[in-house]
CSV table of C-alpha atoms in Angstrom, one decimal:
chain,number,residue,atom,x,y,z
A,1,MET,CA,67.0,108.6,105.9
A,2,ALA,CA,69.8,110.1,108.0
A,3,GLU,CA,71.2,107.9,110.7
A,4,GLU,CA,69.8,108.4,114.2
A,5,PHE,CA,72.0,110.3,116.6
A,6,ALA,CA,72.1,109.9,120.4
A,7,THR,CA,70.5,112.7,122.4
A,8,GLU,CA,72.3,114.2,125.3
A,9,GLU,CA,70.4,112.0,127.7
A,10,GLU,CA,71.2,108.9,125.7
A,11,SER,CA,74.8,109.9,125.6
A,12,ASN,CA,75.0,110.2,129.3
A,13,ASP,CA,73.5,106.7,129.7
A,14,ARG,CA,76.1,105.0,127.5
A,15,GLY,CA,79.2,107.1,128.1
A,16,PRO,CA,80.9,109.8,126.3
A,17,ALA,CA,80.5,110.4,122.6
A,18,PRO,CA,83.4,109.9,120.2
A,19,VAL,CA,86.3,112.2,121.0
A,20,THR,CA,84.2,114.7,122.9
A,21,GLY,CA,87.1,116.7,124.3
A,22,SER,CA,87.1,120.3,123.3
A,23,ALA,CA,89.5,121.4,120.5
A,24,LYS,CA,91.3,123.4,123.1
A,25,LYS,CA,91.9,120.4,125.3
A,26,ALA,CA,92.8,118.2,122.4
A,27,VAL,CA,95.5,120.2,120.6
A,28,SER,CA,96.0,123.6,122.2
A,29,ASN,CA,99.5,122.7,123.4
A,30,PRO,CA,101.4,120.7,120.8
A,31,LYS,CA,104.3,120.2,123.2
A,32,ALA,CA,102.1,118.8,125.9
A,33,ALA,CA,100.4,116.6,123.3
A,34,SER,CA,103.9,115.3,122.4
A,35,LYS,CA,104.6,114.5,126.0
A,36,GLU,CA,101.2,112.8,126.4
A,37,SER,CA,101.9,110.9,123.3
A,38,GLY,CA,105.0,109.5,124.9
A,39,SER,CA,102.6,107.5,127.1
A,40,ALA,CA,100.8,106.1,124.1
A,41,ASN,CA,103.3,103.4,123.8
A,42,GLN,CA,102.2,102.3,127.3
A,43,THR,CA,98.7,101.6,125.8
A,44,PRO,CA,98.5,98.2,124.1
A,45,GLN,CA,97.7,98.3,120.4
A,46,SER,CA,94.4,97.1,119.2
A,47,ASN,CA,94.1,94.8,116.2
A,48,ARG,CA,92.6,97.6,114.2
A,49,SER,CA,94.2,100.4,112.2
A,50,ALA,CA,93.7,104.1,112.9
A,51,VAL,CA,95.1,105.1,109.5
A,52,CYS,CA,95.3,102.9,106.4
A,53,ALA,CA,96.9,104.0,103.2
A,54,SER,CA,97.1,102.1,99.8
A,55,VAL,CA,99.2,103.1,96.9
A,56,THR,CA,99.3,101.5,93.4
A,57,GLN,CA,102.5,100.5,91.7
A,58,GLU,CA,101.9,103.1,89.0
A,59,MET,CA,101.7,105.9,91.6
A,60,MET,CA,104.8,104.6,93.4
A,61,ASN,CA,106.8,104.7,90.2
A,62,ASP,CA,105.7,108.3,89.6
A,63,LEU,CA,106.5,109.4,93.1
A,64,VAL,CA,110.0,107.8,93.0
A,65,LEU,CA,110.9,110.3,90.3
A,66,PHE,CA,110.6,113.1,92.8
A,67,VAL,CA,112.7,111.2,95.3
A,68,VAL,CA,115.6,110.3,93.0
A,69,GLY,CA,115.6,113.7,91.2
A,70,ALA,CA,119.0,114.4,89.6
A,71,GLY,CA,120.5,111.4,91.4
A,72,ILE,CA,121.4,110.0,94.8
A,73,LYS,CA,125.0,109.4,95.6
A,74,LEU,CA,125.8,106.6,98.0
A,75,GLU,CA,128.9,106.4,100.1
A,76,PRO,CA,131.7,104.5,98.1
A,77,LEU,CA,132.1,100.8,98.9
A,78,GLU,CA,135.6,99.4,99.3
A,79,THR,CA,136.1,95.7,99.3
A,80,ALA,CA,138.6,93.0,98.3
A,81,ILE,CA,137.9,90.2,95.8
A,82,ALA,CA,140.1,87.5,94.3
A,83,LEU,CA,139.9,86.6,90.6
A,84,PRO,CA,141.4,83.5,89.1
A,85,GLY,CA,144.7,84.3,87.4
A,86,MET,CA,144.6,87.9,88.5
A,87,GLY,CA,145.3,87.8,92.3
A,88,ASP,CA,143.7,90.0,94.8
A,89,ILE,CA,141.8,93.1,93.7
A,90,ALA,CA,140.7,95.9,95.9
A,91,VAL,CA,137.6,97.3,94.4
A,92,ARG,CA,136.1,100.8,95.1
A,93,LEU,CA,132.6,101.2,93.9
A,94,ALA,CA,130.9,104.5,94.0
A,95,LEU,CA,127.2,104.3,93.0
A,96,THR,CA,124.9,107.2,92.0
A,97,ILE,CA,121.3,106.1,91.8
A,98,THR,CA,119.7,107.5,88.7
A,99,GLY,CA,116.3,105.7,88.7
A,100,ALA,CA,114.2,103.1,90.4
A,101,GLU,CA,111.1,101.0,89.6
A,102,PHE,CA,108.7,99.0,91.8
A,103,ASP,CA,107.3,95.7,90.7
A,104,LEU,CA,104.7,94.6,93.3
A,105,ARG,CA,103.8,90.9,93.2
A,106,ALA,CA,101.7,88.8,95.6
A,107,GLU,CA,104.1,85.9,95.4
A,108,ASP,CA,106.9,87.8,97.0
A,109,ALA,CA,105.8,87.1,100.5
A,110,GLY,CA,105.1,90.6,101.6
A,111,ARG,CA,108.4,92.0,100.2
A,112,VAL,CA,108.7,94.8,97.6
A,113,ARG,CA,110.5,94.0,94.4
A,114,VAL,CA,112.6,97.0,93.5
A,115,ILE,CA,114.7,97.6,90.4
A,116,VAL,CA,117.4,100.2,90.9
A,117,PHE,CA,119.4,101.8,88.1
A,118,ALA,CA,122.7,103.4,88.9
A,119,ASP,CA,126.0,104.6,87.4
A,120,GLY,CA,129.0,102.9,89.0
A,121,ASP,CA,132.4,104.5,89.2
A,122,VAL,CA,134.7,101.5,89.5
A,123,SER,CA,138.4,101.9,90.5
A,124,THR,CA,140.6,99.0,91.4
A,125,ARG,CA,144.0,98.3,93.0
A,126,ALA,CA,145.4,95.0,92.0
A,127,GLU,CA,148.4,92.9,92.9
A,128,ASP,CA,149.1,90.0,90.6
A,129,PHE,CA,150.9,86.8,91.5
A,130,ASP,CA,154.2,88.3,90.5
A,131,GLY,CA,153.8,91.1,93.1
A,132,ASP,CA,153.1,93.8,90.5
A,133,VAL,CA,150.7,96.5,91.7
A,134,ALA,CA,148.5,98.7,89.5
A,135,ASP,CA,145.8,101.2,90.1
A,136,VAL,CA,142.9,101.4,87.6
A,137,GLU,CA,140.3,104.2,87.5
A,138,VAL,CA,137.3,104.9,85.3
A,139,GLY,CA,138.5,106.2,82.0
A,140,ALA,CA,142.2,105.6,82.7
A,141,PRO,CA,144.4,103.7,80.2
A,142,ALA,CA,144.6,100.0,81.0
A,143,PRO,CA,147.8,99.0,82.8
A,144,SER,CA,149.7,95.9,81.9
A,145,LEU,CA,147.7,93.5,84.0
A,146,ALA,CA,146.1,91.2,81.5
A,147,GLY,CA,142.5,90.3,81.9
A,148,MET,CA,141.6,93.0,84.5
A,149,PRO,CA,138.5,94.9,83.3
A,150,VAL,CA,138.9,98.6,82.7
A,151,ALA,CA,135.8,100.9,82.5
A,152,PRO,CA,136.1,103.7,79.9
A,153,ALA,CA,133.2,105.5,81.7
A,154,PRO,CA,130.8,104.9,84.6
A,155,ILE,CA,129.2,101.5,84.3
A,156,PRO,CA,125.4,101.5,84.2
A,157,VAL,CA,124.2,99.0,86.8
A,158,ARG,CA,120.9,97.3,87.2
A,159,VAL,CA,120.1,95.8,90.6
A,160,GLU,CA,116.9,93.8,91.2
A,161,ALA,CA,116.2,92.9,94.8
A,162,LEU,CA,113.4,92.0,97.3
A,163,VAL,CA,113.3,94.4,100.2
A,164,GLU,CA,111.2,94.7,103.3
A,165,PRO,CA,109.9,98.3,103.8
A,166,PHE,CA,109.2,99.6,107.3
A,167,ILE,CA,107.4,102.5,108.9
A,168,GLU,CA,107.6,102.9,112.6
A,169,LEU,CA,106.2,105.5,115.0
A,170,HIS,CA,108.5,105.9,118.0
A,171,ALA,CA,107.5,106.9,121.5
A,172,ASP,CA,109.4,110.2,121.1
A,173,SER,CA,107.1,111.1,118.2
A,174,THR,CA,109.6,110.6,115.5
A,175,VAL,CA,108.6,108.5,112.4
A,176,ALA,CA,111.2,106.3,110.7
A,177,LEU,CA,110.5,104.9,107.2
A,178,GLY,CA,112.7,103.2,104.6
A,179,ILE,CA,114.1,99.8,103.6
A,180,ASN,CA,116.8,97.7,105.2
A,181,LEU,CA,119.4,96.5,102.6
A,182,GLU,CA,121.0,94.2,105.1
A,183,THR,CA,118.0,91.9,105.0
A,184,ALA,CA,117.4,92.3,101.3
A,185,GLU,CA,117.5,89.4,98.9
A,186,LEU,CA,119.4,89.9,95.6
A,187,VAL,CA,117.5,88.8,92.5
A,188,SER,CA,120.0,90.0,89.9
A,189,LEU,CA,123.0,92.3,89.6
A,190,GLN,CA,124.1,93.1,86.1
A,191,THR,CA,125.0,95.9,83.7
A,192,ASN,CA,122.2,97.7,82.1
A,193,PRO,CA,122.2,96.9,78.4
A,194,ASP,CA,119.6,99.5,77.6
A,195,ALA,CA,121.8,102.4,78.8
A,196,PRO,CA,122.9,104.8,76.0
A,197,VAL,CA,126.5,104.7,74.8
A,198,PRO,CA,128.5,107.6,76.5
A,199,ASP,CA,129.7,110.4,74.3
A,200,GLY,CA,133.2,109.9,72.8
A,201,ILE,CA,133.3,106.1,73.3
A,202,ASP,CA,133.1,103.6,70.5
A,203,ALA,CA,130.0,101.5,70.6
A,204,ALA,CA,131.9,98.2,70.1
A,205,THR,CA,134.3,99.1,72.9
A,206,TRP,CA,131.4,100.0,75.2
A,207,ALA,CA,129.6,96.8,74.4
A,208,GLY,CA,132.8,94.8,75.3
A,209,SER,CA,133.2,96.7,78.6
A,210,LEU,CA,129.5,96.0,79.5
A,211,GLY,CA,130.0,92.3,78.7
A,212,MET,CA,133.1,92.1,80.8
A,213,PHE,CA,131.6,93.8,83.8
A,214,SER,CA,128.4,91.8,83.4
A,215,MET,CA,130.4,88.6,83.8
A,216,LEU,CA,132.2,90.1,86.8
A,217,PHE,CA,128.9,91.1,88.5
A,218,GLY,CA,127.5,87.7,87.6
A,219,SER,CA,130.3,85.9,89.4
A,220,LEU,CA,130.6,88.3,92.4
A,221,GLY,CA,127.0,89.5,92.6
A,222,ASP,CA,125.8,87.9,95.8
A,223,GLY,CA,129.0,88.7,97.8
A,224,LEU,CA,129.2,92.2,96.4
A,225,PHE,CA,125.5,92.9,97.2
A,226,ALA,CA,125.9,91.5,100.7
A,227,LYS,CA,128.8,93.8,101.3
A,228,LEU,CA,126.9,96.7,99.8
A,229,GLY,CA,124.0,95.9,102.2
A,230,GLU,CA,126.3,95.9,105.2
A,231,HIS,CA,127.9,99.1,104.0
A,232,VAL,CA,124.7,101.1,103.3
A,233,GLY,CA,122.5,99.5,105.9
A,234,VAL,CA,119.2,101.2,106.1
A,235,VAL,CA,118.1,103.5,103.3
A,236,GLY,CA,115.4,105.8,104.6
A,237,THR,CA,114.6,109.0,106.5
A,238,GLU,CA,113.2,110.1,109.8
A,239,LEU,CA,110.3,112.6,110.0
A,240,ASP,CA,110.4,115.1,112.9
A,241,GLU,CA,108.3,114.8,116.0
A,242,GLY,CA,105.6,117.2,114.6
A,243,VAL,CA,104.4,114.4,112.3
A,244,GLY,CA,104.4,111.8,115.1
A,245,ALA,CA,102.6,114.1,117.5
A,246,VAL,CA,99.7,114.5,115.0
A,247,LEU,CA,99.6,110.7,114.5
A,248,PHE,CA,99.4,110.2,118.3
A,249,GLN,CA,96.7,112.8,118.6
A,250,ILE,CA,94.5,111.0,116.1
A,251,GLY,CA,94.9,107.7,117.8
A,252,VAL,CA,97.9,105.9,116.2
A,253,ALA,CA,99.8,103.7,118.6
A,254,SER,CA,103.6,103.6,118.7
A,255,GLY,CA,105.2,100.6,116.9
A,256,ARG,CA,105.7,99.3,113.4
A,257,ALA,CA,103.0,99.6,110.7
A,258,GLN,CA,101.6,96.5,109.1
A,259,ILE,CA,102.6,96.5,105.4
A,260,SER,CA,101.1,94.1,102.9
A,261,VAL,CA,102.0,93.6,99.2
A,262,SER,CA,99.6,92.3,96.6
A,263,SER,CA,99.7,92.4,92.8
A,264,GLY,CA,100.3,96.1,91.9
A,265,LEU,CA,99.3,97.4,95.3
A,266,LEU,CA,101.0,98.3,98.6
A,267,THR,CA,98.9,98.8,101.7
A,268,VAL,CA,100.1,100.3,105.0
A,269,GLY,CA,98.1,100.1,108.2
A,270,LEU,CA,99.1,102.2,111.2
A,271,PRO,CA,98.1,100.5,114.4
A,272,ALA,CA,95.3,102.0,116.5
A,273,ALA,CA,95.3,102.6,120.2
A,274,GLU,CA,92.7,100.8,122.2
A,275,SER,CA,90.8,104.1,122.7
A,276,VAL,CA,90.2,104.5,119.0
A,277,LEU,CA,86.6,104.2,117.8
A,278,GLY,CA,85.9,102.6,114.5
A,279,ALA,CA,88.5,101.2,112.2
A,280,ALA,CA,90.4,102.4,109.1
A,281,MET,CA,89.8,100.2,106.1
A,282,ALA,CA,91.7,99.7,102.9
A,283,VAL,CA,90.0,101.6,100.0
A,284,PRO,CA,89.9,99.9,96.6
A,285,ILE,CA,92.0,101.8,94.1
A,286,ALA,CA,93.4,101.4,90.6
A,287,GLY,CA,95.6,103.4,88.3
A,288,LYS,CA,97.7,106.3,89.5
A,289,ARG,CA,95.9,106.8,92.8
A,290,VAL,CA,96.3,106.7,96.5
A,291,GLY,CA,93.7,105.4,99.0
A,292,LEU,CA,93.4,106.8,102.5
A,293,GLY,CA,91.2,105.4,105.3
A,294,LEU,CA,90.7,106.9,108.7
A,295,ALA,CA,88.9,105.5,111.8
A,296,SER,CA,85.9,107.5,112.8
A,297,SER,CA,87.5,109.0,116.0
A,298,ALA,CA,90.6,109.8,113.9
A,299,VAL,CA,88.4,111.9,111.6
A,300,ASP,CA,87.0,113.8,114.6
A,301,ALA,CA,90.4,114.4,116.1
A,302,LEU,CA,91.9,115.5,112.8
A,303,THR,CA,89.1,117.9,112.2
A,304,GLN,CA,89.7,119.5,115.6
A,305,ILE,CA,93.4,119.9,114.8
A,306,ILE,CA,92.7,121.6,111.5
A,307,ILE,CA,90.2,124.0,113.0
A,308,LEU,CA,92.5,124.9,115.8
A,309,ARG,CA,95.4,125.6,113.4
A,310,ALA,CA,93.2,127.6,111.2
A,311,ALA,CA,92.4,129.7,114.3
A,312,GLY,CA,96.1,130.3,114.9
A,313,ASP,CA,96.2,127.8,117.8
A,314,LEU,CA,94.0,130.2,119.9
A,315,PRO,CA,91.6,128.7,122.4
A,316,LEU,CA,88.2,128.1,120.9
A,317,PRO,CA,85.0,129.1,122.7
A,318,PHE,CA,83.1,126.1,121.5
A,319,GLU,CA,83.4,122.3,121.2
A,320,LEU,CA,82.8,120.4,117.9
A,321,ASP,CA,82.1,116.7,117.9
A,322,LEU,CA,81.7,114.6,114.8
A,323,GLU,CA,79.9,111.3,114.4
A,324,LEU,CA,80.0,109.4,111.1
A,325,GLY,CA,77.2,107.5,109.5
A,326,GLU,CA,76.5,106.0,106.1
A,327,GLN,CA,77.5,108.7,103.6
A,328,GLN,CA,76.7,111.3,106.2
A,329,VAL,CA,78.4,113.3,108.9
A,330,GLY,CA,76.7,114.4,112.1
A,331,SER,CA,78.0,117.2,114.3
A,332,ARG,CA,77.3,118.6,117.8
A,333,ILE,CA,78.4,122.2,118.4
A,334,ARG,CA,78.2,123.7,121.9
A,335,ASN,CA,80.0,126.2,124.1
A,336,THR,CA,83.1,125.2,126.0
A,337,ARG,CA,82.2,123.7,129.4
A,338,VAL,CA,82.8,126.2,132.3
A,339,LEU,CA,81.7,124.2,135.3
A,340,PRO,CA,83.6,121.2,136.5
A,341,ASP,CA,82.5,117.7,135.6
A,342,SER,CA,81.0,117.2,139.0
A,343,PHE,CA,78.2,119.5,138.0
A,344,PRO,CA,75.4,118.5,135.6
A,345,ASP,CA,76.0,119.5,132.0
A,346,LEU,CA,73.4,122.1,131.3
A,347,ARG,CA,74.7,123.2,127.9
A,348,SER,CA,72.4,123.2,124.8
A,349,ALA,CA,73.9,122.1,121.5
A,350,LEU,CA,73.3,122.6,117.8
A,351,ARG,CA,73.0,119.3,116.1
A,352,THR,CA,73.3,118.8,112.3
A,353,GLU,CA,73.3,115.9,109.9
A,354,VAL,CA,75.0,116.5,106.6
A,355,ARG,CA,75.0,114.2,103.6
A,356,THR,CA,78.3,114.0,101.6
A,357,ARG,CA,78.8,113.0,98.0
A,358,LEU,CA,81.0,113.6,95.0
A,359,LEU,CA,79.1,115.1,92.0
A,360,ARG,CA,80.8,115.9,88.7
A,361,GLY,CA,84.2,116.6,90.3
A,362,ARG,CA,82.8,118.6,93.2
A,363,LEU,CA,82.3,117.8,96.8
A,364,GLU,CA,78.6,118.4,97.8
A,365,LEU,CA,77.5,118.9,101.4
A,366,SER,CA,73.7,118.7,101.9
A,367,VAL,CA,72.1,119.5,105.2
A,368,GLN,CA,69.6,116.9,106.0
A,369,ALA,CA,68.6,117.9,109.5
A,370,ALA,CA,69.4,120.7,112.0
A,371,TRP,CA,68.0,121.1,115.5
A,372,VAL,CA,68.7,122.4,119.0
A,373,GLU,CA,69.4,119.7,121.5
A,374,LEU,CA,68.4,120.8,125.1
A,375,PRO,CA,70.2,119.7,128.2
A,376,SER,CA,69.4,116.3,129.7
A,377,ALA,CA,67.6,118.0,132.6
A,378,VAL,CA,64.8,118.9,130.2
A,379,PRO,CA,62.3,116.2,129.5
A,380,SER,CA,63.3,114.1,126.5
A,381,ILE,CA,60.0,114.7,124.7
A,382,PHE,CA,61.2,118.3,123.9
A,383,ASN,CA,64.4,116.9,122.2
A,384,VAL,CA,62.3,114.4,120.2
A,385,VAL,CA,60.0,117.2,118.9
A,386,SER,CA,63.0,119.4,118.2
A,387,ARG,CA,64.6,116.6,116.2
A,388,LYS,CA,61.5,115.9,114.2
A,389,LEU,CA,61.2,119.6,113.3
A,390,GLY,CA,64.8,119.7,112.4
A,391,GLU,CA,64.3,116.9,109.8
A,392,LEU,CA,62.0,119.1,107.9
A,393,VAL,CA,65.1,120.8,106.5
A,394,SER,CA,65.6,117.8,104.3
A,395,LEU,CA,62.5,118.8,102.3
A,396,THR,CA,64.4,121.8,100.9
A,397,PRO,CA,68.0,121.0,101.9
A,398,MET,CA,70.8,123.6,101.8
A,399,ARG,CA,73.5,122.4,99.5
A,400,VAL,CA,77.1,123.7,99.4
A,401,ARG,CA,79.6,122.5,96.7
A,402,PHE,CA,83.4,122.8,96.8
A,403,PRO,CA,86.0,121.9,94.2
A,404,ALA,CA,87.3,118.4,94.8
A,405,LYS,CA,90.8,119.7,94.5
A,406,ILE,CA,92.9,120.6,97.5
A,407,GLU,CA,96.5,121.6,98.2
A,408,LEU,CA,98.1,119.3,100.8
A,409,PRO,CA,101.5,120.0,102.5
A,410,ILE,CA,104.1,117.5,101.6
A,411,ILE,CA,104.8,117.2,105.4
A,412,PRO,CA,102.8,118.9,108.2
A,413,ASP,CA,103.6,122.6,108.7
A,414,SER,CA,105.5,122.7,105.4
A,415,LYS,CA,105.0,125.5,102.9
A,416,ASP,CA,105.6,123.0,100.0
A,417,THR,CA,102.3,121.7,98.9
A,418,ILE,CA,101.1,119.2,96.3
A,419,PRO,CA,97.7,119.5,94.5
A,420,VAL,CA,95.5,116.4,94.8
A,421,LEU,CA,92.1,115.6,93.3
A,422,ILE,CA,89.5,113.6,95.3
A,423,ASP,CA,88.2,110.8,93.0
A,424,ASP,CA,86.1,109.0,95.6
A,425,LEU,CA,84.6,109.6,99.0
A,426,ARG,CA,83.2,106.9,101.3
A,427,VAL,CA,81.7,107.6,104.8
A,428,THR,CA,80.6,104.8,107.1
A,429,THR,CA,80.1,104.4,110.8
A,430,ASP,CA,83.6,102.9,111.1
A,431,GLY,CA,85.4,105.7,109.3
A,432,LEU,CA,86.1,107.6,106.2
A,433,GLY,CA,87.8,106.5,103.0
A,434,LEU,CA,89.3,108.8,100.3
A,435,VAL,CA,90.7,108.0,96.8
A,436,VAL,CA,93.0,110.8,95.6
A,437,SER,CA,95.2,111.3,92.5
A,438,LEU,CA,97.7,114.0,91.6
A,439,ALA,CA,95.9,116.9,90.0
């Protein structure tokens, strides 16, 4: 049986329905919304999440391939070290990240274990105890400074560290995300023995070079990594205010997200403002999938944003309110209010209840009830009768099915999209949960 919905009269008794503002009022002016969102940081956060996303280790390792691409060059690090019997050595290390892997473990106290593979161009300037100075670069012939390692080619480096990821929504609507290397903990720094031998270099010579630099990294690893962390600082990016404006509109409060790490799973919860109804819950997932949870009022607000953008940001002549139930979505459609709030609301509304489910890879919407809701000035018995008649639709429900495959923009308002497949759909009174995978 579909869940009971409040009539207009009942709604007036208990206050406004979830996110009852019209689409025009909610998102007709993105700039104004951004300014209003600036006050969102004045509203204390609740202990709930407006948005909750979960991603598996397998999916993260697939997505990192798109991030790394052909390689990410870091700014060269220049530092000085002292080696026994060799004097002071000025080391210049230029790293190009060629790959990365995540290893999510519950015992890592909420931190992410990341393994980074890079090619290191090492050049040195050394002064021995006799005052002789020599410059050594990758591939250059070895000078007469006995014992100083010389790299015949860029050295493959393997770095394993524990890092704390962060996602933060600022009051100016920008979103910062990344990791802070300054607070990272080094697990190991060594050469990568699995890297292929470069062309034109003897395998025995290459193995000897790797062994030499592995010993060097082993003795200097902590200090070198600390200097690298200070040098690089934060590795991340900042999304523009368009992303943050949408997050504010759906009820996300400014501040840092709560990030938790369990075995093979990373979960991110964006804090909800106190005005948010419902709560976003973590969705169980496995394999190469992403789970997304939205609070009930966030679903309503996001729907209005999508409808308004589909209409070209033009004012809409109607209001659409959504209310979630157990595997069903209720809606109220009525014309935009013309009279001020001091006058009684004499608008009628079209009410519907739609059951949602996934069936053989397709999203099915089945109308379970449809009726006209009369204004509160009309005796409630008429709305009761109208509701009962509307439930007769469930005897021969109208069903509509859509492909469970959608194209999502990589970032809002971007023309670059990524195809995703909806693997699971859960609707409750608290919110909506989706499980998606790359199509």
